[in-house]
């Protein structure tokens, strides 16, 4: 099994040791589970948004470093509102700002976090370098 070196807080380390036989055993359980939950959330959330809306969310995460303490629906809403106000991201991609806001407000923190991770991954992952926004949405949200 491939090894992963992840930095975790002391609290997370303690939690893993308390709930599992070893820290490694806990990480080997939690990591695959978290990845599965992420993809389930993306599949579920993406069907609620148009391609133009998803591209606006992507645009809102250009040059953004996502931190764990920002994993809230309110932060996603703030990022998208800022991108629309400052760069007219919704107009750039042909999305209705009011419809997008309504949809974003309906998301749970977990759904919003998955969407933020998905959007940030486009800009930071080497795997998606050179892939258009349209193709990224198609490949990651529709299985295209």
PDB file of C-alpha atoms in Angstrom:
ATOM      1  CA  UNK A   1       0.000   0.000   0.000  1.00  0.00           C
ATOM      2  CA  UNK A   2       1.397   3.454  -0.903  1.00  0.00           C
ATOM      3  CA  UNK A   3       2.555   5.640   1.969  1.00  0.00           C
ATOM      4  CA  UNK A   4       1.199   9.139   2.540  1.00  0.00           C
ATOM      5  CA  UNK A   5       2.946  11.737   4.663  1.00  0.00           C
ATOM      6  CA  UNK A   6       0.299  14.142   5.895  1.00  0.00           C
ATOM      7  CA  UNK A   7       0.719  16.850   8.483  1.00  0.00           C
ATOM      8  CA  UNK A   8      -1.964  16.683  11.152  1.00  0.00           C
ATOM      9  CA  UNK A   9      -2.597  18.615  14.326  1.00  0.00           C
ATOM     10  CA  UNK A  10      -1.817  17.229  17.761  1.00  0.00           C
ATOM     11  CA  UNK A  11      -5.558  17.006  18.408  1.00  0.00           C
ATOM     12  CA  UNK A  12      -6.077  14.944  15.251  1.00  0.00           C
ATOM     13  CA  UNK A  13      -3.173  12.693  16.149  1.00  0.00           C
ATOM     14  CA  UNK A  14      -4.619  12.136  19.615  1.00  0.00           C
ATOM     15  CA  UNK A  15      -8.049  11.417  18.159  1.00  0.00           C
ATOM     16  CA  UNK A  16      -6.627   8.826  15.747  1.00  0.00           C
ATOM     17  CA  UNK A  17      -4.705   7.128  18.550  1.00  0.00           C
ATOM     18  CA  UNK A  18      -7.762   7.139  20.847  1.00  0.00           C
ATOM     19  CA  UNK A  19     -10.228   5.754  18.310  1.00  0.00           C
ATOM     20  CA  UNK A  20      -8.012   3.292  16.443  1.00  0.00           C
ATOM     21  CA  UNK A  21      -5.400   0.750  17.419  1.00  0.00           C
ATOM     22  CA  UNK A  22      -2.666   2.971  15.960  1.00  0.00           C
ATOM     23  CA  UNK A  23      -2.420   6.361  14.283  1.00  0.00           C
ATOM     24  CA  UNK A  24      -1.556   4.647  10.985  1.00  0.00           C
ATOM     25  CA  UNK A  25      -4.518   2.272  11.240  1.00  0.00           C
ATOM     26  CA  UNK A  26      -6.806   5.250  11.772  1.00  0.00           C
ATOM     27  CA  UNK A  27      -5.333   7.163   8.865  1.00  0.00           C
ATOM     28  CA  UNK A  28      -5.642   4.114   6.604  1.00  0.00           C
ATOM     29  CA  UNK A  29      -9.346   4.019   7.423  1.00  0.00           C
ATOM     30  CA  UNK A  30     -10.142   7.745   7.460  1.00  0.00           C
ATOM     31  CA  UNK A  31      -8.313   8.796   4.296  1.00  0.00           C
ATOM     32  CA  UNK A  32     -10.095   6.438   1.858  1.00  0.00           C
ATOM     33  CA  UNK A  33     -13.390   7.204   3.587  1.00  0.00           C
ATOM     34  CA  UNK A  34     -12.814  10.963   3.204  1.00  0.00           C
ATOM     35  CA  UNK A  35     -11.973  10.567  -0.491  1.00  0.00           C
ATOM     36  CA  UNK A  36     -15.140   8.518  -1.045  1.00  0.00           C
ATOM     37  CA  UNK A  37     -17.248  11.140   0.768  1.00  0.00           C
ATOM     38  CA  UNK A  38     -15.641  13.910  -1.297  1.00  0.00           C
ATOM     39  CA  UNK A  39     -16.525  12.259  -4.614  1.00  0.00           C
ATOM     40  CA  UNK A  40     -20.029  11.426  -3.415  1.00  0.00           C
ATOM     41  CA  UNK A  41     -20.547  15.073  -2.450  1.00  0.00           C
ATOM     42  CA  UNK A  42     -19.215  16.362  -5.781  1.00  0.00           C
ATOM     43  CA  UNK A  43     -21.458  14.033  -7.775  1.00  0.00           C
ATOM     44  CA  UNK A  44     -24.476  15.038  -5.716  1.00  0.00           C
ATOM     45  CA  UNK A  45     -23.796  18.765  -5.648  1.00  0.00           C
ATOM     46  CA  UNK A  46     -22.701  19.194  -9.250  1.00  0.00           C
ATOM     47  CA  UNK A  47     -26.066  18.116 -10.665  1.00  0.00           C
ATOM     48  CA  UNK A  48     -27.664  21.095  -8.907  1.00  0.00           C
ATOM     49  CA  UNK A  49     -25.489  23.612 -10.792  1.00  0.00           C
ATOM     50  CA  UNK A  50     -25.200  24.596 -14.442  1.00  0.00           C
ATOM     51  CA  UNK A  51     -21.840  24.454 -16.182  1.00  0.00           C
ATOM     52  CA  UNK A  52     -21.727  28.277 -16.128  1.00  0.00           C
ATOM     53  CA  UNK A  53     -22.324  28.285 -12.362  1.00  0.00           C
ATOM     54  CA  UNK A  54     -19.636  25.673 -11.734  1.00  0.00           C
ATOM     55  CA  UNK A  55     -17.188  27.660 -13.864  1.00  0.00           C
ATOM     56  CA  UNK A  56     -18.003  30.739 -11.760  1.00  0.00           C
ATOM     57  CA  UNK A  57     -17.212  28.749  -8.603  1.00  0.00           C
ATOM     58  CA  UNK A  58     -13.947  27.651 -10.209  1.00  0.00           C
ATOM     59  CA  UNK A  59     -13.108  31.246 -11.104  1.00  0.00           C
ATOM     60  CA  UNK A  60     -13.774  32.303  -7.508  1.00  0.00           C
ATOM     61  CA  UNK A  61     -11.030  29.950  -6.334  1.00  0.00           C
ATOM     62  CA  UNK A  62      -8.300  31.178  -8.648  1.00  0.00           C
ATOM     63  CA  UNK A  63      -5.204  31.920  -6.535  1.00  0.00           C
ATOM     64  CA  UNK A  64      -6.958  30.843  -3.319  1.00  0.00           C
ATOM     65  CA  UNK A  65      -5.330  28.672  -0.725  1.00  0.00           C
ATOM     66  CA  UNK A  66      -8.022  26.738   1.098  1.00  0.00           C
ATOM     67  CA  UNK A  67      -7.462  26.133   4.787  1.00  0.00           C
ATOM     68  CA  UNK A  68      -9.340  23.615   6.972  1.00  0.00           C
ATOM     69  CA  UNK A  69     -10.832  26.347   9.162  1.00  0.00           C
ATOM     70  CA  UNK A  70     -12.523  27.793   6.065  1.00  0.00           C
ATOM     71  CA  UNK A  71     -14.581  24.696   5.366  1.00  0.00           C
ATOM     72  CA  UNK A  72     -17.945  26.373   5.734  1.00  0.00           C
ATOM     73  CA  UNK A  73     -20.753  27.271   3.371  1.00  0.00           C
ATOM     74  CA  UNK A  74     -20.440  30.935   4.391  1.00  0.00           C
ATOM     75  CA  UNK A  75     -16.821  31.018   3.191  1.00  0.00           C
ATOM     76  CA  UNK A  76     -17.785  29.574  -0.205  1.00  0.00           C
ATOM     77  CA  UNK A  77     -20.508  32.177  -0.527  1.00  0.00           C
ATOM     78  CA  UNK A  78     -18.038  34.932   0.384  1.00  0.00           C
ATOM     79  CA  UNK A  79     -15.478  33.717  -2.187  1.00  0.00           C
ATOM     80  CA  UNK A  80     -18.054  33.589  -4.973  1.00  0.00           C
ATOM     81  CA  UNK A  81     -19.597  36.956  -4.045  1.00  0.00           C
ATOM     82  CA  UNK A  82     -16.145  38.549  -4.060  1.00  0.00           C
ATOM     83  CA  UNK A  83     -15.293  37.074  -7.465  1.00  0.00           C
ATOM     84  CA  UNK A  84     -18.591  38.327  -8.877  1.00  0.00           C
ATOM     85  CA  UNK A  85     -18.170  41.831  -7.435  1.00  0.00           C
ATOM     86  CA  UNK A  86     -14.477  42.273  -8.171  1.00  0.00           C
ATOM     87  CA  UNK A  87     -14.058  40.376 -11.448  1.00  0.00           C
ATOM     88  CA  UNK A  88     -17.633  39.834 -12.665  1.00  0.00           C
ATOM     89  CA  UNK A  89     -16.934  36.096 -12.752  1.00  0.00           C
ATOM     90  CA  UNK A  90     -20.604  35.260 -13.202  1.00  0.00           C
ATOM     91  CA  UNK A  91     -20.848  37.494 -16.293  1.00  0.00           C
ATOM     92  CA  UNK A  92     -17.584  36.081 -17.663  1.00  0.00           C
ATOM     93  CA  UNK A  93     -19.078  32.569 -17.571  1.00  0.00           C
ATOM     94  CA  UNK A  94     -22.717  33.428 -18.304  1.00  0.00           C
ATOM     95  CA  UNK A  95     -24.188  32.546 -14.900  1.00  0.00           C
ATOM     96  CA  UNK A  96     -27.031  34.247 -13.065  1.00  0.00           C
ATOM     97  CA  UNK A  97     -25.554  35.653  -9.880  1.00  0.00           C
ATOM     98  CA  UNK A  98     -28.859  35.497  -8.000  1.00  0.00           C
ATOM     99  CA  UNK A  99     -29.563  31.874  -9.011  1.00  0.00           C
ATOM    100  CA  UNK A 100     -26.031  30.866  -8.070  1.00  0.00           C
ATOM    101  CA  UNK A 101     -26.340  32.549  -4.670  1.00  0.00           C
ATOM    102  CA  UNK A 102     -29.634  30.756  -3.968  1.00  0.00           C
ATOM    103  CA  UNK A 103     -28.045  27.397  -4.809  1.00  0.00           C
ATOM    104  CA  UNK A 104     -24.942  28.081  -2.714  1.00  0.00           C
ATOM    105  CA  UNK A 105     -27.071  29.029   0.290  1.00  0.00           C
ATOM    106  CA  UNK A 106     -28.790  25.629   0.118  1.00  0.00           C
ATOM    107  CA  UNK A 107     -25.506  23.737   0.576  1.00  0.00           C
ATOM    108  CA  UNK A 108     -24.461  22.170   3.841  1.00  0.00           C
ATOM    109  CA  UNK A 109     -20.964  22.888   5.140  1.00  0.00           C
ATOM    110  CA  UNK A 110     -19.881  19.430   3.942  1.00  0.00           C
ATOM    111  CA  UNK A 111     -21.219  20.003   0.428  1.00  0.00           C
ATOM    112  CA  UNK A 112     -19.673  23.483   0.305  1.00  0.00           C
ATOM    113  CA  UNK A 113     -16.318  22.153   1.471  1.00  0.00           C
ATOM    114  CA  UNK A 114     -16.312  19.483  -1.234  1.00  0.00           C
ATOM    115  CA  UNK A 115     -17.103  22.133  -3.832  1.00  0.00           C
ATOM    116  CA  UNK A 116     -14.287  24.375  -2.561  1.00  0.00           C
ATOM    117  CA  UNK A 117     -11.796  21.484  -2.612  1.00  0.00           C
ATOM    118  CA  UNK A 118     -12.949  20.585  -6.136  1.00  0.00           C
ATOM    119  CA  UNK A 119     -12.531  24.190  -7.303  1.00  0.00           C
ATOM    120  CA  UNK A 120      -9.154  24.683  -5.647  1.00  0.00           C
ATOM    121  CA  UNK A 121      -7.888  21.391  -7.093  1.00  0.00           C
ATOM    122  CA  UNK A 122      -8.365  22.711 -10.625  1.00  0.00           C
ATOM    123  CA  UNK A 123      -5.920  25.542  -9.982  1.00  0.00           C
ATOM    124  CA  UNK A 124      -3.374  23.661  -7.873  1.00  0.00           C
ATOM    125  CA  UNK A 125      -3.203  20.124  -9.231  1.00  0.00           C
ATOM    126  CA  UNK A 126      -0.623  19.361 -11.896  1.00  0.00           C
ATOM    127  CA  UNK A 127      -3.050  16.823 -13.355  1.00  0.00           C
ATOM    128  CA  UNK A 128      -5.385  19.585 -14.576  1.00  0.00           C
ATOM    129  CA  UNK A 129      -2.795  21.998 -15.960  1.00  0.00           C
ATOM    130  CA  UNK A 130      -3.828  23.017 -19.471  1.00  0.00           C
ATOM    131  CA  UNK A 131      -7.330  21.546 -19.156  1.00  0.00           C
ATOM    132  CA  UNK A 132     -10.080  24.042 -19.921  1.00  0.00           C
ATOM    133  CA  UNK A 133     -12.726  24.930 -17.336  1.00  0.00           C
ATOM    134  CA  UNK A 134     -15.359  23.319 -19.569  1.00  0.00           C
ATOM    135  CA  UNK A 135     -13.416  20.069 -19.812  1.00  0.00           C
ATOM    136  CA  UNK A 136     -12.691  20.012 -16.061  1.00  0.00           C
ATOM    137  CA  UNK A 137     -16.389  20.391 -15.275  1.00  0.00           C
ATOM    138  CA  UNK A 138     -17.297  17.754 -17.835  1.00  0.00           C
ATOM    139  CA  UNK A 139     -14.654  15.260 -16.716  1.00  0.00           C
ATOM    140  CA  UNK A 140     -15.085  15.642 -12.970  1.00  0.00           C
ATOM    141  CA  UNK A 141     -18.798  16.298 -12.613  1.00  0.00           C
ATOM    142  CA  UNK A 142     -20.424  14.253 -15.342  1.00  0.00           C
ATOM    143  CA  UNK A 143     -17.876  11.492 -15.715  1.00  0.00           C
ATOM    144  CA  UNK A 144     -17.556  12.791 -19.257  1.00  0.00           C
TER     145      UNK A 144
END
